[in-house]
Short mmCIF file of C-alpha atoms in Angstrom, two decimals:
data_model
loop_
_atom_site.label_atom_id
_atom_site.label_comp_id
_atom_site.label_asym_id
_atom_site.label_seq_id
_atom_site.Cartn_x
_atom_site.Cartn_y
_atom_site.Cartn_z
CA UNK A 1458 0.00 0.00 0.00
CA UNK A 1459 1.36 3.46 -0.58
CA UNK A 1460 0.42 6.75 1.28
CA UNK A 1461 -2.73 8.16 0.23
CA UNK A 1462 -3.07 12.16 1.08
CA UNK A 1463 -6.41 12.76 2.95
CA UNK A 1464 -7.79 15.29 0.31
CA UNK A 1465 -7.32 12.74 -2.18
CA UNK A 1466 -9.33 10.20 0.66
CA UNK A 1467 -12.17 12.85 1.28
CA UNK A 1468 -12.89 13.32 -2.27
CA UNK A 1469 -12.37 9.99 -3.82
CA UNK A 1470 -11.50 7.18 -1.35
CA UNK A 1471 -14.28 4.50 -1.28
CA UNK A 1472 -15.15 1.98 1.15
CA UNK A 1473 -13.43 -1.12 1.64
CA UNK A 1474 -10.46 0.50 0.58
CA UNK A 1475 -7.24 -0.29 2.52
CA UNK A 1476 -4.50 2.59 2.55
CA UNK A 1477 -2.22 4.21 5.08
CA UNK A 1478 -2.27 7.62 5.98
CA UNK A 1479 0.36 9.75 7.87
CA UNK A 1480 -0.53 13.06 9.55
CA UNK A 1481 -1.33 14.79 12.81
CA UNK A 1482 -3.53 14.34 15.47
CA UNK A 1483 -6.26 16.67 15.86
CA UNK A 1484 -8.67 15.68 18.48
CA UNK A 1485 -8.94 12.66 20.59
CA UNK A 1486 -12.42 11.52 21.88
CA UNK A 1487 -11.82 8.33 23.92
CA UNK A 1488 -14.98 5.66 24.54
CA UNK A 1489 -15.16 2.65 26.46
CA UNK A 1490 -14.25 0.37 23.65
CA UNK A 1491 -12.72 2.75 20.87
CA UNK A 1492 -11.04 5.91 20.47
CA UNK A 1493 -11.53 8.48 17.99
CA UNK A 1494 -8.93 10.36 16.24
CA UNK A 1495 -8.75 13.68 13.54
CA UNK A 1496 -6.03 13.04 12.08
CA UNK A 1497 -4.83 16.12 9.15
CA UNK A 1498 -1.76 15.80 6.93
CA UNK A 1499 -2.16 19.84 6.23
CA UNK A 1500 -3.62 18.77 2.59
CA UNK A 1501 -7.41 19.73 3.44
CA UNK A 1502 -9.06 21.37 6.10
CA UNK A 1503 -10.90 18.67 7.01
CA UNK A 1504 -9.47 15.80 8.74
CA UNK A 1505 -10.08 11.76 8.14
CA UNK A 1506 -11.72 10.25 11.42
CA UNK A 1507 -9.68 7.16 12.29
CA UNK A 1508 -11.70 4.55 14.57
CA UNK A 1509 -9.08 2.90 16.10
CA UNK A 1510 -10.55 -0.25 17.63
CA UNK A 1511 -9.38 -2.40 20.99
CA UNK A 1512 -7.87 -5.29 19.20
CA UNK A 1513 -6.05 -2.75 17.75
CA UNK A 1514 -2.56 -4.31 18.18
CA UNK A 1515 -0.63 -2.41 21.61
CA UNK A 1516 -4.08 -0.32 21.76
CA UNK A 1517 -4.07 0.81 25.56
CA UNK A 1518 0.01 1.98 25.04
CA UNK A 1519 -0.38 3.27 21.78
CA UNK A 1520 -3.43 5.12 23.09
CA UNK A 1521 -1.37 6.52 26.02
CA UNK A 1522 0.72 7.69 23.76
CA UNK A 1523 -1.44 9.33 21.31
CA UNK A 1524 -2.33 12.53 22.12
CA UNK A 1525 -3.26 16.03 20.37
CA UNK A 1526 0.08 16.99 18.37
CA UNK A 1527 1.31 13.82 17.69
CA UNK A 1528 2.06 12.67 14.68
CA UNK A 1529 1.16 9.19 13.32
CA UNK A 1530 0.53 6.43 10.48
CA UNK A 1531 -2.70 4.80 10.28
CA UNK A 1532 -3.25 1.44 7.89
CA UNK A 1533 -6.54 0.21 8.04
CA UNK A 1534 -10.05 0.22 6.01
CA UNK A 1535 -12.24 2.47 4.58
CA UNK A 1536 -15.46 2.55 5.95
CA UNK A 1537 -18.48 4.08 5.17
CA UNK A 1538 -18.91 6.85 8.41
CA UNK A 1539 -22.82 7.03 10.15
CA UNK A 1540 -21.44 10.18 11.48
CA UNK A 1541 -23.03 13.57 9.83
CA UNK A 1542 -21.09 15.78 8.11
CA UNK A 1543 -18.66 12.82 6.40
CA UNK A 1544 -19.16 10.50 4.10
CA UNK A 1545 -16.03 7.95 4.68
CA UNK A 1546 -13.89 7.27 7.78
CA UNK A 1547 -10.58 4.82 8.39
CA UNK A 1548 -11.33 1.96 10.44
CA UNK A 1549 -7.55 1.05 12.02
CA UNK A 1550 -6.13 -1.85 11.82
CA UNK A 1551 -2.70 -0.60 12.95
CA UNK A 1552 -1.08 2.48 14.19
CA UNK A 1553 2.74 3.55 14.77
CA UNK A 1554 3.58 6.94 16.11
CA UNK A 1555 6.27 9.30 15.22
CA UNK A 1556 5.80 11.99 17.85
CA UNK A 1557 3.82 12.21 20.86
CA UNK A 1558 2.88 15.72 22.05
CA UNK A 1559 2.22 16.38 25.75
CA UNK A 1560 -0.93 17.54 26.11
CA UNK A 1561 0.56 19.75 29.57
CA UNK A 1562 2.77 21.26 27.25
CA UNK A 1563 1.81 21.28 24.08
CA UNK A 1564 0.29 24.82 23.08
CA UNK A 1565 -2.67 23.91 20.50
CA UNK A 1566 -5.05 22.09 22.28
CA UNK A 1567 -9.08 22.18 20.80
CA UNK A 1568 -9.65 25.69 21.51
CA UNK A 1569 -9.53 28.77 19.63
CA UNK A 1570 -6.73 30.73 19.76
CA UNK A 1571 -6.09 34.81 18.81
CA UNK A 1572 -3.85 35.26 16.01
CA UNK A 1573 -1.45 37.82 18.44
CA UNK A 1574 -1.01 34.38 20.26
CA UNK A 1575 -0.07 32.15 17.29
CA UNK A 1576 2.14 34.56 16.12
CA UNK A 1577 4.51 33.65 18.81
CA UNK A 1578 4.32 30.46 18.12
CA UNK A 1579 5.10 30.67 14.49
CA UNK A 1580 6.85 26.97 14.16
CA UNK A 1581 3.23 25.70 15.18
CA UNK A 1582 0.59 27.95 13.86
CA UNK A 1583 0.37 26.78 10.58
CA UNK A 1584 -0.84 23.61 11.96
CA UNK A 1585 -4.50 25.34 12.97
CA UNK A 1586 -7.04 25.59 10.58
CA UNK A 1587 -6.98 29.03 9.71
CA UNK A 1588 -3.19 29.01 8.98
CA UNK A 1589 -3.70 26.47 6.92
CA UNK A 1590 -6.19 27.58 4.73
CA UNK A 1591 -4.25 30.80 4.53
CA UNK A 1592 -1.53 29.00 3.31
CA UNK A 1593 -3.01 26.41 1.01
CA UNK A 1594 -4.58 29.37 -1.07
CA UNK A 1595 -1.37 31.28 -0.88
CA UNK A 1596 0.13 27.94 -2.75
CA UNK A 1597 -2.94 28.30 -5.34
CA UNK A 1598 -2.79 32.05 -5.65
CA UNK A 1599 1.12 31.20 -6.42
CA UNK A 1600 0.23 28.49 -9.51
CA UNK A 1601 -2.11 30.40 -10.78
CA UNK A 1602 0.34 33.42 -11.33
CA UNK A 1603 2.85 31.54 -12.78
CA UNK A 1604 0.04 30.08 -15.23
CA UNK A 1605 -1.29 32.89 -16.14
CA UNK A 1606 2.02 34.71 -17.02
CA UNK A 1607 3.34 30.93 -18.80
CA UNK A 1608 0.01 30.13 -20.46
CA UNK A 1609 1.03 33.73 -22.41
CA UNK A 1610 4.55 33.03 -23.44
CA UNK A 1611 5.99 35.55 -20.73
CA UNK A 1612 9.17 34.38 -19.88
CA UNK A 1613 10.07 33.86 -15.79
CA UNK A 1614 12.99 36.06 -14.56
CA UNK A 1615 15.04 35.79 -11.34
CA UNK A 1616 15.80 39.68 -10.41
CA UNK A 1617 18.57 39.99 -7.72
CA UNK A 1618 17.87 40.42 -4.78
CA UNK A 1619 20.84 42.87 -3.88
CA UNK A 1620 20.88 46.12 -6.08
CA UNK A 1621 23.18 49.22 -6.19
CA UNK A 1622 20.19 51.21 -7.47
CA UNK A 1623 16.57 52.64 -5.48
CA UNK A 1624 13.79 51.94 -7.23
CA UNK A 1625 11.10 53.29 -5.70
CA UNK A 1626 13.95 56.72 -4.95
CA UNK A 1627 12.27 56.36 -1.19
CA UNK A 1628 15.63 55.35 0.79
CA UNK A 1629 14.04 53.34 3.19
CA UNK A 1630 16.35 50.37 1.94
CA UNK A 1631 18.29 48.08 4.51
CA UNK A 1632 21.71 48.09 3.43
CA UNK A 1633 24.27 45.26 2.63
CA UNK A 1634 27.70 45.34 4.02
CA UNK A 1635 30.38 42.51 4.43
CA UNK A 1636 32.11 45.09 7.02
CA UNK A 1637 33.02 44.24 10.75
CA UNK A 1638 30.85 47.13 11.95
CA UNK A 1639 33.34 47.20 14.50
CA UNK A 1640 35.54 48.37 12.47
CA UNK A 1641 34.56 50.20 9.56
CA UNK A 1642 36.32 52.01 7.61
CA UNK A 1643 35.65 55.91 7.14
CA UNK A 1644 36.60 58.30 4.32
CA UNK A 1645 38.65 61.61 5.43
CA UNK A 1646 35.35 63.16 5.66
CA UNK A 1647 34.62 60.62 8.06
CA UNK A 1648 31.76 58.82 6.36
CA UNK A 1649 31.47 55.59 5.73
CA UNK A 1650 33.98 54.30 3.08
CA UNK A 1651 31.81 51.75 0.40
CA UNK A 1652 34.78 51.68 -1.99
CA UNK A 1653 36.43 48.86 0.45
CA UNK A 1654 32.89 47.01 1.03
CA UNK A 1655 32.54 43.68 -0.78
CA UNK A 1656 30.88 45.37 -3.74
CA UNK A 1657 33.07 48.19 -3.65
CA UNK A 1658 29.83 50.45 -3.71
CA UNK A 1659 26.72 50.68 -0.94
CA UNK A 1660 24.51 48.05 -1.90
CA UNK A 1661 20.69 47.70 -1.04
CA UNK A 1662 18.47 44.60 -0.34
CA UNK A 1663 16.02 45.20 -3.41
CA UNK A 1664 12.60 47.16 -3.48
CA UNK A 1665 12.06 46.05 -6.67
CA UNK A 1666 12.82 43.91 -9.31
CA UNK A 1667 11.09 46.04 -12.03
CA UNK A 1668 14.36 47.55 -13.06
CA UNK A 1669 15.62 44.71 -13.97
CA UNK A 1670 12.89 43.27 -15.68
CA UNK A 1671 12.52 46.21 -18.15
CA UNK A 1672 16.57 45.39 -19.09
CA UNK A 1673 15.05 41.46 -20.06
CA UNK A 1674 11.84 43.11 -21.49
CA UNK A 1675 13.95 44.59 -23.66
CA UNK A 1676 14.83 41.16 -25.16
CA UNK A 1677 12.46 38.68 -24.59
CA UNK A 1678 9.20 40.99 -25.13
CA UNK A 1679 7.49 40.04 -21.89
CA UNK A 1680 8.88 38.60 -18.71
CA UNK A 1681 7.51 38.48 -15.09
CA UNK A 1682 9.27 38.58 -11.75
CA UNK A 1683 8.06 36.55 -8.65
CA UNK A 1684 10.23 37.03 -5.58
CA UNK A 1685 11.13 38.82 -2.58
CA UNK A 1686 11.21 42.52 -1.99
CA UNK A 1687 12.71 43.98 1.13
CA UNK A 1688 11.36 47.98 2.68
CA UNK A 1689 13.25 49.59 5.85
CA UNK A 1690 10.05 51.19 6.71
CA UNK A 1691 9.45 51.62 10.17
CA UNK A 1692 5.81 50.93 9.97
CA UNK A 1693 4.33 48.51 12.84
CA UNK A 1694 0.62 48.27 11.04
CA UNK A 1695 -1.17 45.39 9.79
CA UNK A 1696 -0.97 46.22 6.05
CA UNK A 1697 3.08 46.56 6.18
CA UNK A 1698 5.67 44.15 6.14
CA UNK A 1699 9.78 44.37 5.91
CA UNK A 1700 9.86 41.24 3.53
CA UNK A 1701 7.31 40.64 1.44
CA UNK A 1702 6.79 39.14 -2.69
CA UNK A 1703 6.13 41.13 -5.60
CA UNK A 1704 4.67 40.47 -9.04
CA UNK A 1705 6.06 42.38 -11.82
CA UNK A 1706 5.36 41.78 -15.32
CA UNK A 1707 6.65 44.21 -17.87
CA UNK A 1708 5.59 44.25 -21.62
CA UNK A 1709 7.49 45.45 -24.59
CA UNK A 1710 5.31 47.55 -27.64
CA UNK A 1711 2.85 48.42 -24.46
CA UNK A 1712 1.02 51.10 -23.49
CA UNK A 1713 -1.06 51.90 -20.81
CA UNK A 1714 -4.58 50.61 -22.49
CA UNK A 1715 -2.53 47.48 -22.60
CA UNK A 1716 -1.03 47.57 -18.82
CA UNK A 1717 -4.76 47.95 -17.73
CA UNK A 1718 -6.41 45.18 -19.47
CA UNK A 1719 -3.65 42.65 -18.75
CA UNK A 1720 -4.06 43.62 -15.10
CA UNK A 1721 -7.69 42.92 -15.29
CA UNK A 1722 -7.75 39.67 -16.75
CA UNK A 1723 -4.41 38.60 -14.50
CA UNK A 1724 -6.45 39.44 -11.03
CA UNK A 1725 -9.46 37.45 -12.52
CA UNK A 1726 -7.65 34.41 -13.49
CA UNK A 1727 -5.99 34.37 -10.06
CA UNK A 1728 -9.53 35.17 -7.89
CA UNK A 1729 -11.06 32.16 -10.40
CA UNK A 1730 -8.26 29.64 -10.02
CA UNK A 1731 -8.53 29.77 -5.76
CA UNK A 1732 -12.35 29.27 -5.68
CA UNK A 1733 -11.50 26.43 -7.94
CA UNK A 1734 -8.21 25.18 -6.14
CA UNK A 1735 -9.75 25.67 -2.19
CA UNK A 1736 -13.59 25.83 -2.41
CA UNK A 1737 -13.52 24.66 1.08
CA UNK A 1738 -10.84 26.60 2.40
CA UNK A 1739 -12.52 29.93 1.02
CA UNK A 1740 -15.98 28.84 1.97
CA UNK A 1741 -14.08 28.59 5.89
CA UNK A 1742 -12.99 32.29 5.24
CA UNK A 1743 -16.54 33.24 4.14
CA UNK A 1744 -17.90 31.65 7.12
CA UNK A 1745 -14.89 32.58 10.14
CA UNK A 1746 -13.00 35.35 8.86
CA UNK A 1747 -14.78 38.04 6.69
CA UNK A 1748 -18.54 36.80 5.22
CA UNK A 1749 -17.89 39.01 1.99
CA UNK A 1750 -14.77 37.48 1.04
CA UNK A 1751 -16.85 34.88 -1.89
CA UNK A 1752 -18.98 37.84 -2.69
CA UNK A 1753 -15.93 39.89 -3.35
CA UNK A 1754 -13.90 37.65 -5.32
CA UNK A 1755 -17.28 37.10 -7.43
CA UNK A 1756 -17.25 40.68 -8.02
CA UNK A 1757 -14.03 40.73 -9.18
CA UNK A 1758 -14.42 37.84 -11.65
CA UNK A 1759 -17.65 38.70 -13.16
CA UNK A 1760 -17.55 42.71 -13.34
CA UNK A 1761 -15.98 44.61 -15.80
CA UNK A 1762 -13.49 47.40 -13.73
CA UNK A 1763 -14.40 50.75 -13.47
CA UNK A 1764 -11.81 52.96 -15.44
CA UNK A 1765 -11.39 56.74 -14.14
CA UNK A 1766 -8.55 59.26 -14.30
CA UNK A 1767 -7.52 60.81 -11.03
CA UNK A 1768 -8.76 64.35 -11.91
CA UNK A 1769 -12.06 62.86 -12.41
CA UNK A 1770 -11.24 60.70 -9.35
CA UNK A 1771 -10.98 64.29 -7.61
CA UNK A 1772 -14.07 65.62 -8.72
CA UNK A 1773 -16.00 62.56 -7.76
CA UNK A 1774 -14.95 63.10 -4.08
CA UNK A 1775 -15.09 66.57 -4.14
CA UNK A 1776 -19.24 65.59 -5.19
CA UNK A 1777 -19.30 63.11 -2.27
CA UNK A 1778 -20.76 65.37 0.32
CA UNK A 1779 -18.32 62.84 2.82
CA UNK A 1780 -16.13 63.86 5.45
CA UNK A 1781 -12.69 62.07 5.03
CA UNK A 1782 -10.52 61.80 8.18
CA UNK A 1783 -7.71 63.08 5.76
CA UNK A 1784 -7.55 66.06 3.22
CA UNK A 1785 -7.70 65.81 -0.65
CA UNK A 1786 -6.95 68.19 -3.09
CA UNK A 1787 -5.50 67.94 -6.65
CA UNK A 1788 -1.67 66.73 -6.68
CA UNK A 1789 -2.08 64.72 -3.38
CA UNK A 1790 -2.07 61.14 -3.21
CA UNK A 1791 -4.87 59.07 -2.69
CA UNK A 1792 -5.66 57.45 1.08
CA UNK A 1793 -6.57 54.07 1.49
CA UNK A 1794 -9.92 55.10 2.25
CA UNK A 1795 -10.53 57.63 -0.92
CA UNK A 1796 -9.73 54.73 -2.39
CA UNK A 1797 -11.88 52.45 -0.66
CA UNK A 1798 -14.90 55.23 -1.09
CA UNK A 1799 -13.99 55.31 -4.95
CA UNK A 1800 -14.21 51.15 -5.10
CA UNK A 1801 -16.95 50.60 -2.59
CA UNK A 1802 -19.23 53.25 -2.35
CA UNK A 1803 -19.11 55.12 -5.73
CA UNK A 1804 -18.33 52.37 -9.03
CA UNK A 1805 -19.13 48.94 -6.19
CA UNK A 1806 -16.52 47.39 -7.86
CA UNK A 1807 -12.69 47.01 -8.58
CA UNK A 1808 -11.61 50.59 -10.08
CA UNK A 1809 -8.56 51.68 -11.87
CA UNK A 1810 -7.60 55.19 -11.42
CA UNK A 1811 -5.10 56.77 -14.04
CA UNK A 1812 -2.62 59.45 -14.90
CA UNK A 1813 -1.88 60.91 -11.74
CA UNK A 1814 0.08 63.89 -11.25
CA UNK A 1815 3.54 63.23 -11.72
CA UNK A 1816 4.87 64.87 -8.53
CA UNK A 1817 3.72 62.16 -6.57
CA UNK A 1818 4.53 59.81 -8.99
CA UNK A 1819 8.39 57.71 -9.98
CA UNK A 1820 10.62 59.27 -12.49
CA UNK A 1821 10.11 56.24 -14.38
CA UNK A 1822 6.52 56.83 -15.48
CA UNK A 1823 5.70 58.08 -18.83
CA UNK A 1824 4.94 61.75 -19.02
CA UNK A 1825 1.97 62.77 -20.76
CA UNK A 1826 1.63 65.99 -23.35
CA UNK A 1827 0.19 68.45 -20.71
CA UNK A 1828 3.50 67.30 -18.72
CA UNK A 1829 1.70 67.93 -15.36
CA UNK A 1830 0.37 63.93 -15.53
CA UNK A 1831 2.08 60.65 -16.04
CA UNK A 1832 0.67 57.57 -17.73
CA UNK A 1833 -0.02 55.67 -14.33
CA UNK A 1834 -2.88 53.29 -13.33
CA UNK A 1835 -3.80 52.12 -9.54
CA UNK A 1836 -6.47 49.00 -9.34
CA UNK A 1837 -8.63 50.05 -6.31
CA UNK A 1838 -10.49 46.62 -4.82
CA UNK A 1839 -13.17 47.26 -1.91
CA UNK A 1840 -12.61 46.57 1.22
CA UNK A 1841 -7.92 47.32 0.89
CA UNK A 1842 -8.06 49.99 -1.86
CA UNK A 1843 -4.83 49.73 -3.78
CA UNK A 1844 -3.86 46.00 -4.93
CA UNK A 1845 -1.80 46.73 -8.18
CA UNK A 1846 0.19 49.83 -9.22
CA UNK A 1847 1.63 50.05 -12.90
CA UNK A 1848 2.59 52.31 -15.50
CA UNK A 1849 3.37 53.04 -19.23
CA UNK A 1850 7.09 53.36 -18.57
CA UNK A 1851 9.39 56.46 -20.34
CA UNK A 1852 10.81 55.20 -23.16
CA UNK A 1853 11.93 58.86 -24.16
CA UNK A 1854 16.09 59.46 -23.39
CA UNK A 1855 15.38 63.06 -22.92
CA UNK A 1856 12.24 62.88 -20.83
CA UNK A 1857 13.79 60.44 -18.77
CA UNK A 1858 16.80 62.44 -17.83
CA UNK A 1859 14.91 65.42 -17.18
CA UNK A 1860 12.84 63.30 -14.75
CA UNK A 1861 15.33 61.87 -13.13
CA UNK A 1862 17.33 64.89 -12.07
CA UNK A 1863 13.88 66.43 -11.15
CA UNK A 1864 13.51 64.19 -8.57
CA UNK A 1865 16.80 64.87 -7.14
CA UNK A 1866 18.39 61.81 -8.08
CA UNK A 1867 21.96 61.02 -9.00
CA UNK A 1868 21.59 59.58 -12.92
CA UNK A 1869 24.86 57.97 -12.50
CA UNK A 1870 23.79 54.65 -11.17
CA UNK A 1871 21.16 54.54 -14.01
CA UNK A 1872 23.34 54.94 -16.84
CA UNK A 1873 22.49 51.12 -17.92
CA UNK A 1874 18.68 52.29 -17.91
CA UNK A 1875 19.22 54.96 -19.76
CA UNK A 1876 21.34 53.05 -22.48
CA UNK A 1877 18.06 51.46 -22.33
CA UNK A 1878 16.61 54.30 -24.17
CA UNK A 1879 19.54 54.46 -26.09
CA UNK A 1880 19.63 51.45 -27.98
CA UNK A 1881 15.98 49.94 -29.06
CA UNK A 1882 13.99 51.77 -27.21
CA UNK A 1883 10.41 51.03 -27.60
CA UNK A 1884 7.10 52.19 -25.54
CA UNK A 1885 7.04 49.70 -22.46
CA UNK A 1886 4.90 49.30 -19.60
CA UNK A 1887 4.05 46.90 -16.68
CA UNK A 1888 2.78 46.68 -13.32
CA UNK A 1889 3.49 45.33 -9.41
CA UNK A 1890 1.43 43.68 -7.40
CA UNK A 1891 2.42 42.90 -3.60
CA UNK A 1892 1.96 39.15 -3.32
CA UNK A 1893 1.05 39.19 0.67
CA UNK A 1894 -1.73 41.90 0.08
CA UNK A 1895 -3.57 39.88 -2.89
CA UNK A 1896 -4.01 37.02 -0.02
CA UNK A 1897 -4.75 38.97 3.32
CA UNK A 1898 -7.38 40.16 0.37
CA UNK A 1899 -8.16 36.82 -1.07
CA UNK A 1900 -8.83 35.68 2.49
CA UNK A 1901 -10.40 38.88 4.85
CA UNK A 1902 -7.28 37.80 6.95
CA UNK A 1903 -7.11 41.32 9.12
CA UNK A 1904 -3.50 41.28 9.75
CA UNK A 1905 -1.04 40.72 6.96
CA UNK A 1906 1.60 38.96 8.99
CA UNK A 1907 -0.76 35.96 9.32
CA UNK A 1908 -0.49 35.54 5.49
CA UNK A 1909 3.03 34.57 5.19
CA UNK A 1910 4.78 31.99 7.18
CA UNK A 1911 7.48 33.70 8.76
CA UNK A 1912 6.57 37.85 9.06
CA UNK A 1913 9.75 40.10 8.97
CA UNK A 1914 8.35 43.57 10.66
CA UNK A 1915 10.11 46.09 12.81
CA UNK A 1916 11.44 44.36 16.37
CA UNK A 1917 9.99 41.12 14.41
CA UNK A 1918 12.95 38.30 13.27
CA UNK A 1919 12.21 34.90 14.64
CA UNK A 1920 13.86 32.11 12.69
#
């Protein structure tokens, strides 16, 4: 016999079957002449009830032994269950354990636990039911990105992961150094001396891989990034991590029409492929978490997005008659809940604003003819407000430069980009999408640490 997952069991195991399954212990509901046992091998949110009989080989010191948190293997016969609420269960015909767990000690006994809690037990929480749905849809949310992008012809790309350059032209990067910081080494003006660092430069953890990307755009057409992004923002809130993973596709012969509608159909896909890939783990969100998180991702798949510039964006709060906790005018940026007004109350459905202002915008964006707007697009979903940010990028040489040093930044270290626009250049545009915030979405998950396994947030390091 060969290990059968329990999914696979709950869906399609029939009775009389024999099989072996490995897994966890759940619960443990002892009776005078049986025990019962939830047993979960992380595959499903449901778990296969074992019956574990007394002529159960060593029952009364297996039993003993047997507890919630242990881990086991089960061979034994499918049965058809009188229970409600499941259709099959394993009858036992023998058990070996792995692990025990002592139930004085260990910390996930049947009881509900807050998620402040489980985050301090991070090696254990994604054993609970709610960290494992998280998790299982983060897996599906995953495949489906990469399908999307392959089913296209875009071609994967591994960005690095340290950079000499600032995206994003924020600062708040955490630096790379091989130095003894004991010891380091200081120019005659007494800062720090980068020419005798490893990279003989300062070097960054990456914000972004989009850089990059448009450099292998520039070859292969269209290309995607999938990996991690690193911020040295000091924010302790439940929308911000220091580690998190971005999506970034970026199109050659693109424009922003282009950009949009790719964005649309790519947050679809990925909505469609979940409630396909964890109907039960979504319907446990629905039910626990947030009871408009099926309704949401319907409206998603089935609505066309609302498309608005940001002037008009302006005007239609300026019409609202609301009081906003913070200030708008025209050439600020857009709150989260603007946004969330714009998506929720106003168009009821996902919303992309464009051309913004490009003050508040990155030197990379394409600047339109009135030169007071750049060809950017935010995707506004109710309930977060921004999920995907993109843009037609410059493809212009002399735009570019002039955009650059109006922002303040050295063009040195972007001398490759701007051979970019040197040699081939062609209109070009793409998008990012924060990986962590399409799942706390996905889900209604409140807190966006509980969406990846191991958070990295100020003061916040384990493991």
């Amino acid at each position: 016999m060969t290990t059968r997952r329990i999914i696979d069991l709950l869906r399609n195991g029939q009775p009389n079957e024999t099989v072996i399954v490995k897994g966890w212990v759940r619960t443990k509901r002892e009776q005078k002449e049986f025990t019962f046992l939830e047993v979960n091998d992380g595959s499903s949110m449901a778990g296969l009830q074992v019956v574990v009989n007394q002529d159960v080989p060593g029952y009364a010191e297996t039993m003993k032994r047997v507890n919630t948190g242990a881990s086991v293997e089960v061979d034994g016969m499918l049965v058809e269950s009188p229970a409600k609420g499941q259709r099959i269960e394993l009858r036992a015909s023998s058990i070996t354990v792995y692990g025990e767990a002592d139930p004085e000690t260990y910390p996930l006994q049947k009881k509900r636990h807050s998620f402040e809690f489980l985050r301090t037990i991070g090696h254990l929480r994604s054993r609970t039911n709610t960290l494992g749905a998280v998790f299982r849809v983060r897996n599906a949310a995953a495949t489906a990105i990469h399908q999307f992008f392959q089913e296209r012809g875009f071609l994967w790309v591994h960005t690095p992961i340290i950079s000499a350059s600032d995206c994003e032209g924020a600062g708040e990067m955490f630096t790379v150094t091989g130095f003894d910081l004991k010891r380091v080494p200081l120019t005659e003006n007494q800062a720090v001396d980068f020419s005798k660092d490893f990279f003989g430069r300062q070097s960054y953890l990456t914000v972004s891989g989009q850089l990059e990307a448009e450099i292998m755009a520039m070859a292969f057409s269209n290309v995607y990034t999938f990996g991690p992004t690193f911020r040295a923002e000091n924010s302790n809130t439940s929308r911000h991590l220091a580690e998190f993973w971005m999506v970034e596709p970026e199109m050659a012969f693109c424009d922003l029409e282009g950009d949009m509608d790719l964005a649309e159909a790519f947050l679809k896909h990925i909505f469609k492929q979940v409630l396909e890939s964890c109907p039960e783990d979504m319907e446990f969100f629905n039910q626990r978490i947030d009871n408009s998180v099926l309704a949401t991702a319907n409206n998603i798949i089935d609505n066309e997005f609302a498309r608005v510039t940001y002037t008009e964006a302006i005007a239609i709060l300026e019409k609202s008659g609301k009081t906003f906790e913070y200030p708008y005018q025209w050439g600020s940026d857009l709150q989260s809940e603007h946004e969330r007004y714009l998506a929720e109350e106003y168009f009821k459905k996902p919303t992309i604003v464009t051309d913004y202002p490009a003050q508040i915008k990155a030197f990379y964006m394409r600047l339109n003819d009135d030169e007071k707007t750049v060809r950017a697009m935010d995707i506004l979903a109710p309930k977060i407000g921004e999920i995907i940010g993109g843009s037609q990028r410059e493809e212009r040489l002399d735009v570019l430069e002039k955009r650059i040093q109006a922002q303040g930044l050295d063009p040195a270290p972007y001398w490759w980009y701007l051979d970019l626009r040197r040699f081939g250049t062609v209109p070009h545009a793409g998008f990012g999408l924060g990986f962590e915030r399409l799942v706390q979405f996905m889900t209604g998950m409140g807190n966006i640490r509980d969406v990846i396994p191991f958070p990295r947030a100020p003061l916040e390091v384990e493991f």
